[in-house]
PDB file of C-alpha atoms in Angstrom:
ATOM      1  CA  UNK F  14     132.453  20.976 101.655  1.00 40.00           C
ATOM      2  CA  UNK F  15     134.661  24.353 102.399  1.00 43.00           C
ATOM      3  CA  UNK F  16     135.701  23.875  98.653  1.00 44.00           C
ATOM      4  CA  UNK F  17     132.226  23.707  97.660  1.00 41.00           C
ATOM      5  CA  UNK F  18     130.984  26.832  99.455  1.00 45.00           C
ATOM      6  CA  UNK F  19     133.904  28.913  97.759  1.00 50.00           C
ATOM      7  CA  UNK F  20     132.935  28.134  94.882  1.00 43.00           C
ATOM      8  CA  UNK F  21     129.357  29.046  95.352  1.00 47.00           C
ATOM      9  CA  UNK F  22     130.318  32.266  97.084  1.00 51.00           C
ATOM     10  CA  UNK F  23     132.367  33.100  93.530  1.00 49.00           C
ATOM     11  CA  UNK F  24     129.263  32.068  91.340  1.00 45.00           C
ATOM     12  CA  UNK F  25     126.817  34.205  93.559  1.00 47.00           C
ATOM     13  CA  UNK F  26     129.429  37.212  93.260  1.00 51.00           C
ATOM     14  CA  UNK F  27     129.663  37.013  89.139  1.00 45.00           C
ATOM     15  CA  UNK F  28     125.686  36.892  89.490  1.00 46.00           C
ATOM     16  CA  UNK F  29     125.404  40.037  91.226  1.00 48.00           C
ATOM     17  CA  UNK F  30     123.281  38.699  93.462  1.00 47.00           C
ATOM     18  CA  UNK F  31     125.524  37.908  96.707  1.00 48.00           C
ATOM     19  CA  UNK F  32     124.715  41.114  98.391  1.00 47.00           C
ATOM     20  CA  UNK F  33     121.242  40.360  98.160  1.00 49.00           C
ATOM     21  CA  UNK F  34     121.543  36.744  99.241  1.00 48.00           C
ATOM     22  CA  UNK F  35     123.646  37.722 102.202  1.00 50.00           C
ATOM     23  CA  UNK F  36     121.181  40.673 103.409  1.00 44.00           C
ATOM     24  CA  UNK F  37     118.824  37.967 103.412  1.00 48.00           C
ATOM     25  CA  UNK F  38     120.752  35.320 105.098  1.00 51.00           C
ATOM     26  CA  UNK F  39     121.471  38.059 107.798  1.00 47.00           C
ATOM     27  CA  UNK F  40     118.173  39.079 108.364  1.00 51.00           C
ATOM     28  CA  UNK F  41     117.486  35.450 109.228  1.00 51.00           C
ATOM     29  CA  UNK F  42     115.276  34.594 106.088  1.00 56.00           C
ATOM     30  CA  UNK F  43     116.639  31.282 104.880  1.00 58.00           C
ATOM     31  CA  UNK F  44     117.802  31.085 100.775  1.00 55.00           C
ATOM     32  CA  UNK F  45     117.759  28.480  98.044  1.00 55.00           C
ATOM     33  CA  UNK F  46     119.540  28.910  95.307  1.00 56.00           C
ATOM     34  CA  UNK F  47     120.310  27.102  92.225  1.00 53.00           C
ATOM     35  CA  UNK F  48     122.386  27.334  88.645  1.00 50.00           C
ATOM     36  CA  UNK F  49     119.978  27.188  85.763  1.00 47.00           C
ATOM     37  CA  UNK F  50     122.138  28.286  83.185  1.00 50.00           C
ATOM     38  CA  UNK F  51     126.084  28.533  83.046  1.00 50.00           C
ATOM     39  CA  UNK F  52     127.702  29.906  79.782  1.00 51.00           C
ATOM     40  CA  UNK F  53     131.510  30.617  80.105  1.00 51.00           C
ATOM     41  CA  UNK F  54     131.955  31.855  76.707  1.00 46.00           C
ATOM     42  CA  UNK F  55     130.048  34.054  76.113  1.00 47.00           C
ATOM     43  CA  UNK F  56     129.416  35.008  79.850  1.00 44.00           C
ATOM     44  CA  UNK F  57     125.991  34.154  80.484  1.00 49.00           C
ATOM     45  CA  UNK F  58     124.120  33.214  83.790  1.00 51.00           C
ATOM     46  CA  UNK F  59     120.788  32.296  85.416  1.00 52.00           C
ATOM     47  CA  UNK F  60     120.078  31.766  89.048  1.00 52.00           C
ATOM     48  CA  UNK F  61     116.724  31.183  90.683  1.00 57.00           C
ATOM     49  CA  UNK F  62     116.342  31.682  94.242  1.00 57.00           C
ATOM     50  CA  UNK F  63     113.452  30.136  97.023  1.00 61.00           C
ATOM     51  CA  UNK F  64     113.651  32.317  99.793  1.00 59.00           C
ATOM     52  CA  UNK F  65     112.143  30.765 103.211  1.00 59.00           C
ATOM     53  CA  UNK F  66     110.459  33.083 105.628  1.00 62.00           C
ATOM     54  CA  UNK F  67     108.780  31.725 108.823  1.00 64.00           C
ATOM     55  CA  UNK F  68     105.991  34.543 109.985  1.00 72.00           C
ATOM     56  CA  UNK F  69     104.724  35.693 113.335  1.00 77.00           C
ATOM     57  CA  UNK F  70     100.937  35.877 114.256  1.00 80.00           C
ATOM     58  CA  UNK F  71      99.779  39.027 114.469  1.00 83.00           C
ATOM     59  CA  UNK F  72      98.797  38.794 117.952  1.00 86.00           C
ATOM     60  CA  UNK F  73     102.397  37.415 118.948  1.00 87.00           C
ATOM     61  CA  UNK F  74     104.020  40.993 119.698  1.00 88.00           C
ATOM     62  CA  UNK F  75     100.832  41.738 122.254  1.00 91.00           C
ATOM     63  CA  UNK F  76     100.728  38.315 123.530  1.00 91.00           C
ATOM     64  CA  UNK F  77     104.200  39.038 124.611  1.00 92.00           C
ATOM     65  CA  UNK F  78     103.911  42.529 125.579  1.00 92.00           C
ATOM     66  CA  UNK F  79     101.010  40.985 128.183  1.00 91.00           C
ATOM     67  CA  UNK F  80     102.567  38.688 129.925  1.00 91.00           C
ATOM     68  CA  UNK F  81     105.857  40.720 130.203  1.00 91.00           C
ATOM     69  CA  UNK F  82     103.618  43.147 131.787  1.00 91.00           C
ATOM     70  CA  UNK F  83     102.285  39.967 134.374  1.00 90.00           C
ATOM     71  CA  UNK F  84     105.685  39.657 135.359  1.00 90.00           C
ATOM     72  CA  UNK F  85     106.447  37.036 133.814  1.00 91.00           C
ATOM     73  CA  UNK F  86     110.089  36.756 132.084  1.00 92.00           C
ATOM     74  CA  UNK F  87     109.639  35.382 128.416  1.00 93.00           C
ATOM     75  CA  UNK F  88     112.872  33.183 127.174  1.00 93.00           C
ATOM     76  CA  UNK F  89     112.796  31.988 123.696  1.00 91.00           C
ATOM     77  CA  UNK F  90     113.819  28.400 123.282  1.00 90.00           C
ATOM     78  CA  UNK F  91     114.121  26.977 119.609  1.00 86.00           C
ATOM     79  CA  UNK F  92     116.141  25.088 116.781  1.00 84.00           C
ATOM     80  CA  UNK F  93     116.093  27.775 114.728  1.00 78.00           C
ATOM     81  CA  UNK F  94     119.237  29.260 113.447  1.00 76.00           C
ATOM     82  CA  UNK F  95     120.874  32.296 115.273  1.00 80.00           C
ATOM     83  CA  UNK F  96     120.303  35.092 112.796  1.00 75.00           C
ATOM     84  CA  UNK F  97     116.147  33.939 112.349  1.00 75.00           C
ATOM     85  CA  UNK F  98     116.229  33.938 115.846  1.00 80.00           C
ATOM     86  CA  UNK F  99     117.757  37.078 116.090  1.00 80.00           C
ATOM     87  CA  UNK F 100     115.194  39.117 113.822  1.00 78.00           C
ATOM     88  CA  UNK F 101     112.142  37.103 115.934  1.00 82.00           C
ATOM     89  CA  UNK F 102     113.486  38.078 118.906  1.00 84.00           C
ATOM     90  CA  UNK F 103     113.609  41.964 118.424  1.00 84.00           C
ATOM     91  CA  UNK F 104     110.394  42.286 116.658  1.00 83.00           C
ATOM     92  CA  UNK F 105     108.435  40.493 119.782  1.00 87.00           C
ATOM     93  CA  UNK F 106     110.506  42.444 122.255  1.00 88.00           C
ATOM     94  CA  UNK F 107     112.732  39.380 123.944  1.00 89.00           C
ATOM     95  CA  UNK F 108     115.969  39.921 125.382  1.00 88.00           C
ATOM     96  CA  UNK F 109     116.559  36.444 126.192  1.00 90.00           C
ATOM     97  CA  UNK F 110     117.170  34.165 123.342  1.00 89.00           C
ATOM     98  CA  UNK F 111     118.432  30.507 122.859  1.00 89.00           C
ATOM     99  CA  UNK F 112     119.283  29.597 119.588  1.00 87.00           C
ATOM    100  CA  UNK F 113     120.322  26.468 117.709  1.00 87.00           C
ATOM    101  CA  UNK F 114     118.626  23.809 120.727  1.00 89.00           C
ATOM    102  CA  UNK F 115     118.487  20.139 120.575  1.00 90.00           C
ATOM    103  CA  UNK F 116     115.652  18.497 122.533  1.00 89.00           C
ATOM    104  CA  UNK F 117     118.571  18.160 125.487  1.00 92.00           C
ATOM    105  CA  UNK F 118     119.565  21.913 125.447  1.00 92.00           C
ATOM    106  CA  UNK F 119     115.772  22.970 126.031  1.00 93.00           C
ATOM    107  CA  UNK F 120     116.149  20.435 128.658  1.00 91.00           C
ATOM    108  CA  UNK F 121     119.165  21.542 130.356  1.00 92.00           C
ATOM    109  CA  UNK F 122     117.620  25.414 129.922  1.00 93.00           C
ATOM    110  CA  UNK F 123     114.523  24.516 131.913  1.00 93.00           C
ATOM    111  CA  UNK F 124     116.666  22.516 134.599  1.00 92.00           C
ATOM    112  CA  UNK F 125     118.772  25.870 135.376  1.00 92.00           C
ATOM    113  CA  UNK F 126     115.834  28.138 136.252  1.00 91.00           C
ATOM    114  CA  UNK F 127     114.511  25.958 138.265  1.00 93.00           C
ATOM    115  CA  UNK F 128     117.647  24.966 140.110  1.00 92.00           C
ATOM    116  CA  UNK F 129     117.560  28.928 140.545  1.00 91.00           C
ATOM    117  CA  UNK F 130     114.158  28.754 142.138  1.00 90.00           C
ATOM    118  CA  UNK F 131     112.365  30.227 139.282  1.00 90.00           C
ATOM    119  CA  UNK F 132     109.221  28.665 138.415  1.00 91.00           C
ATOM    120  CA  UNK F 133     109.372  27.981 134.737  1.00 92.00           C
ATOM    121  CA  UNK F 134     106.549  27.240 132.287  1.00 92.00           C
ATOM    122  CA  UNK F 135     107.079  26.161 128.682  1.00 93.00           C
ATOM    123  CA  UNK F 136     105.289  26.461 125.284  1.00 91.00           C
ATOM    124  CA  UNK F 137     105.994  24.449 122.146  1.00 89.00           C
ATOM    125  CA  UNK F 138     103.929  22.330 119.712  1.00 85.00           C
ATOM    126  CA  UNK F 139     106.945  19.961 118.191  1.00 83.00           C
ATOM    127  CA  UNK F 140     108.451  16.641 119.209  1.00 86.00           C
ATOM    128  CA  UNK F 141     111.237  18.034 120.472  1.00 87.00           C
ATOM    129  CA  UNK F 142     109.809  20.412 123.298  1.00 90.00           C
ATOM    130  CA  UNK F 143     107.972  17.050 124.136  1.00 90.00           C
ATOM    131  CA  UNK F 144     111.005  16.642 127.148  1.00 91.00           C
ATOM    132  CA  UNK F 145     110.928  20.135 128.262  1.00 92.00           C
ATOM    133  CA  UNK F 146     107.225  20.266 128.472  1.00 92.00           C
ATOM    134  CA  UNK F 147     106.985  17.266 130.764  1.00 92.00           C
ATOM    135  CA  UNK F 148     110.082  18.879 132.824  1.00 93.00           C
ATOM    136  CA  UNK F 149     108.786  22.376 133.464  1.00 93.00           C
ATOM    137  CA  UNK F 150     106.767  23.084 136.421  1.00 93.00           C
ATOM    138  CA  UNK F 151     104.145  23.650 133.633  1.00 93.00           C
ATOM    139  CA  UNK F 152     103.617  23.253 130.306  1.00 93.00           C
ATOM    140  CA  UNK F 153     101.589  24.307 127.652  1.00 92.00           C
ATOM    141  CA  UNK F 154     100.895  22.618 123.714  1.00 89.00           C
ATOM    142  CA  UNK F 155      99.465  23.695 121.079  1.00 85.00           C
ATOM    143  CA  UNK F 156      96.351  21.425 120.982  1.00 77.00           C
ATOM    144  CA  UNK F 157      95.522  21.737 117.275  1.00 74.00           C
ATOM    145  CA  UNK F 158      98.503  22.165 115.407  1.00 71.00           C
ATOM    146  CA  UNK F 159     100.889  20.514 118.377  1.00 66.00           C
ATOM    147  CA  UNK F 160     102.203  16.962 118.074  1.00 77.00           C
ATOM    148  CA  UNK F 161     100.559  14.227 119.929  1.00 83.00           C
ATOM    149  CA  UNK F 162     104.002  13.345 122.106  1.00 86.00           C
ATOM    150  CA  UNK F 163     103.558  17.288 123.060  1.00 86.00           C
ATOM    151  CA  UNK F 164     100.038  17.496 124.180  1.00 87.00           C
ATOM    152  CA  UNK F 165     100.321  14.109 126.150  1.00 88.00           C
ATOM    153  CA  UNK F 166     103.956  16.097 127.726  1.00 89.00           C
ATOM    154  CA  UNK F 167     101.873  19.045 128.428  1.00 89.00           C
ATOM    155  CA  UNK F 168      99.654  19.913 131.848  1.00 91.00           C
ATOM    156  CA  UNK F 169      97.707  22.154 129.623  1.00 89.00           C
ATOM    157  CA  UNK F 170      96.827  22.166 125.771  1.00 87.00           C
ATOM    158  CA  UNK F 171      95.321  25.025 123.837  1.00 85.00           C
ATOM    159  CA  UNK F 172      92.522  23.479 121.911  1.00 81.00           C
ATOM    160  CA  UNK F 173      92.183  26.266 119.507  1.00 79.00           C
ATOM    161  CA  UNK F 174      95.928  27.540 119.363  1.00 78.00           C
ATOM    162  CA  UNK F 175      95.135  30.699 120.654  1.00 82.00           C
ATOM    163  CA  UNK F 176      98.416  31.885 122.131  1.00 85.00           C
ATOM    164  CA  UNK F 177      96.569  35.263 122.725  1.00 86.00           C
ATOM    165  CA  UNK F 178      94.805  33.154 125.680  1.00 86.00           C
ATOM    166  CA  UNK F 179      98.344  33.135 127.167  1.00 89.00           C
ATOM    167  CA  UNK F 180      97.559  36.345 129.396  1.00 90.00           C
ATOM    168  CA  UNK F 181      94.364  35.404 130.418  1.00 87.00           C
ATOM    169  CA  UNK F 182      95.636  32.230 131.416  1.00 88.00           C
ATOM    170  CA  UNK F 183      98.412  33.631 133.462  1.00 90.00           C
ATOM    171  CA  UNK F 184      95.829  35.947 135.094  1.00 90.00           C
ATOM    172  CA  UNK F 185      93.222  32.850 135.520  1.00 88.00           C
ATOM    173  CA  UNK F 186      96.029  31.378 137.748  1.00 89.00           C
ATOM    174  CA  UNK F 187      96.660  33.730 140.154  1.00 89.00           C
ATOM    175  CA  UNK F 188      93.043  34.091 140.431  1.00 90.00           C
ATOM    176  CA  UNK F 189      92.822  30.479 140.856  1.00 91.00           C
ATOM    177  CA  UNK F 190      95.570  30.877 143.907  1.00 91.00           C
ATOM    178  CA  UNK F 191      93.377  33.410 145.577  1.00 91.00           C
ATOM    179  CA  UNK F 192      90.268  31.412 145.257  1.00 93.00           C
ATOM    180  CA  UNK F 193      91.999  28.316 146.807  1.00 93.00           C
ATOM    181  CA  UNK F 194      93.292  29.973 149.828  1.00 93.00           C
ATOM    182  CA  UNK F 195      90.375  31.221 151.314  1.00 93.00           C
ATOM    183  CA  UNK F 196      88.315  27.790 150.710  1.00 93.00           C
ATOM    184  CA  UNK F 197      90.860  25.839 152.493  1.00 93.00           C
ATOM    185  CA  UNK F 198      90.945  28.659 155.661  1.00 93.00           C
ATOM    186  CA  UNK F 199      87.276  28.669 155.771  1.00 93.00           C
ATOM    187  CA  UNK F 200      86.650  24.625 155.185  1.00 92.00           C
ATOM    188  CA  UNK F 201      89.512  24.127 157.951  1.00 92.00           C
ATOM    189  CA  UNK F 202      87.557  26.316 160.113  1.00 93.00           C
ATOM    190  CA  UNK F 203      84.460  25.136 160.265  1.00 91.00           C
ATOM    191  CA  UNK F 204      85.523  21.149 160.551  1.00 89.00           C
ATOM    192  CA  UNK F 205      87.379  22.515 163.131  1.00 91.00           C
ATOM    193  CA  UNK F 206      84.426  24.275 164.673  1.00 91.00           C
ATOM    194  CA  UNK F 207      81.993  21.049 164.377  1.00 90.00           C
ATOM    195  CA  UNK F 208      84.666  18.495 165.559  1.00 89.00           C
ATOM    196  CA  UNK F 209      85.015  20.803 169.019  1.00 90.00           C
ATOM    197  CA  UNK F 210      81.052  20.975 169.002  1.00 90.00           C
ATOM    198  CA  UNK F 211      80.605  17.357 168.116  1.00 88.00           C
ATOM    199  CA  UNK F 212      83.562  16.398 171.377  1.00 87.00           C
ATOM    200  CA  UNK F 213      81.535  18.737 173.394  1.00 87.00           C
ATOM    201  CA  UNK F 214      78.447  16.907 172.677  1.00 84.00           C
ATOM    202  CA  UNK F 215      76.639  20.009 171.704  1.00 86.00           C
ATOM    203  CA  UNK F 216      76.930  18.833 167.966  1.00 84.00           C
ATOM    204  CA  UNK F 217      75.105  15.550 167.231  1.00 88.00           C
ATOM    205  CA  UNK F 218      76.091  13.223 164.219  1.00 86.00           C
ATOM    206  CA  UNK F 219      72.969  14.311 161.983  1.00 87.00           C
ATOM    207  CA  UNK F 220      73.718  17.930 162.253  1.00 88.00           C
ATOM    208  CA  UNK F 221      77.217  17.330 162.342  1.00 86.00           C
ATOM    209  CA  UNK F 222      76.803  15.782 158.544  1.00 87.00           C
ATOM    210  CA  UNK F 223      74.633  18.633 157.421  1.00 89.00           C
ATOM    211  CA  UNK F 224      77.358  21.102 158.817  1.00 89.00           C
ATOM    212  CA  UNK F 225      80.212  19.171 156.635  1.00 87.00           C
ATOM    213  CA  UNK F 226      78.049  19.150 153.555  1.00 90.00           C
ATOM    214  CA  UNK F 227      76.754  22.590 153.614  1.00 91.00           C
ATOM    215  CA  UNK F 228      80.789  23.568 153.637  1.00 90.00           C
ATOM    216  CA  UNK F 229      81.535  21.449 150.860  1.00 91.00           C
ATOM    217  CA  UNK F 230      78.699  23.015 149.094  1.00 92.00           C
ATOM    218  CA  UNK F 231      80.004  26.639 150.017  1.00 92.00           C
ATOM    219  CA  UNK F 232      83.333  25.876 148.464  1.00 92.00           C
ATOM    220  CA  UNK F 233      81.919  24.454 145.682  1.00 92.00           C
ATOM    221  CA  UNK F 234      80.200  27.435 144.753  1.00 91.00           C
ATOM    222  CA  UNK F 235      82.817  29.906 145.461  1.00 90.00           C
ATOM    223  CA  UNK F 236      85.531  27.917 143.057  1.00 91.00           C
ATOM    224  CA  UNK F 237      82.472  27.638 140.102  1.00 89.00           C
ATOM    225  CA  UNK F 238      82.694  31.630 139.837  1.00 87.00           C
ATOM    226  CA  UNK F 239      86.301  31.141 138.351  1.00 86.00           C
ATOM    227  CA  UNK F 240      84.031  29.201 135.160  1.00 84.00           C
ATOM    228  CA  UNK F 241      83.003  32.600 133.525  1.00 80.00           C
ATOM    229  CA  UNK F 242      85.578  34.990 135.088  1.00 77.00           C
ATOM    230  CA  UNK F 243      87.017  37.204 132.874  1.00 71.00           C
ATOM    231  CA  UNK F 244      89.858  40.030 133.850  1.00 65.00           C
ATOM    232  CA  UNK F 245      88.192  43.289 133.478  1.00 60.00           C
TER     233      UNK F 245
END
């Protein structure tokens, strides 16, 4: 293999076209290249070359720049070879970057943060973030374009692949928090309230019932706000 790629390294150089290849290779962009024609005598040489480019969406970069903003930490987790990882990384603003992971290494990666106490929530669409997805304290598939063994990993699954969601989401779940908190005070109050009144005898079992229910009705409406909120 070793004597293989020193010979293609000495074709690409009488081609001309090893600079180019290696910019390329550098800049993470994956090349194909292949021999057509190969004349000793006289000199004479033909190369044709697929060059593989995976592309961001264009709302990736804001995406980012939103939930960074949240406070949340963004980690980038993939197969993907160093040097493509490398060029994603800087143009979506991530410092921290895992390259070159099996299934196992997002795995172990997810297992560290939390052993550090830091909530972690992951994002993938593939097969192999299927283990990571189920591991993290929450995770989050691609529902259209994401692999059946993810969504069925994942707590939550983005119908329409809108990652630009991802902020409102985060947003949605703090709001969430707040919501719950203050139903649980008040509906602990008030059973707490009856139950003394109902001991007490000043609470009978019909009004009693009404009291529970018009709670649970209370609460009920409070949480159904969260349907159409929207962070203005």
């Amino acid at each position: 293999m070793k004597h293989l790629m020193e010979k293609l390294e000495q074709l690409l150089e009488l081609g001309g076209i090893k600079k180019d290849v290696t910019f390329l290779v550098i800049s993470g962009i994956a090349v194909i290249c292949s021999l057509l024609k190969w004349n000793p005598l006289p000199f004479d040489m033909a190369w044709v070359a697929i060059v593989l480019c995976g592309t961001l969406r264009r709302e990736s970069a804001d995406t980012i720049a939103a939930v960074t903003i949240l406070g949340v930490q963004p980690v980038l987790l993939t197969g993907d070879h160093k040097n493509a990882v490398r060029t994603i990384a800087g143009e979506l603003q991530i410092r921290e970057v895992r390259a070159n992971c099996l299934p196992e290494d997002k795995l172990r990666y997810i297992g560290e943060y939390q052993a550090k106490e830091l909530p972690a929530c992951m994002i993938g669409d593939g097969v192999n973030d299927a283990p990571a997805l189920k591991k993290a304290d929450v995770g989050i598939a691609m529902g259209g374009v994401g692999s059946d063994i993810a969504v069925d990993a994942a707590d939550i699954a983005l119908v329409d692949d809108e990652v630009k969601e991802l902020p409102h989401l985060v947003v949605l779940s703090k709001r969430m928090m707040t919501t719950i908190k203050p139903n649980m005070t008040f509906s602990m109050t008030l059973n707490f309230i009856a139950i003394t009144l109902a001991i007490i005898g000043t609470l009978n079992p019909v009004a009693g019932a009404l009291v529970h229910n018009a709670g649970s009705v209370l609460v009920i409406t409070n949480s159904a706000f969260l349907l159409k909120w929207r962070k203005k």
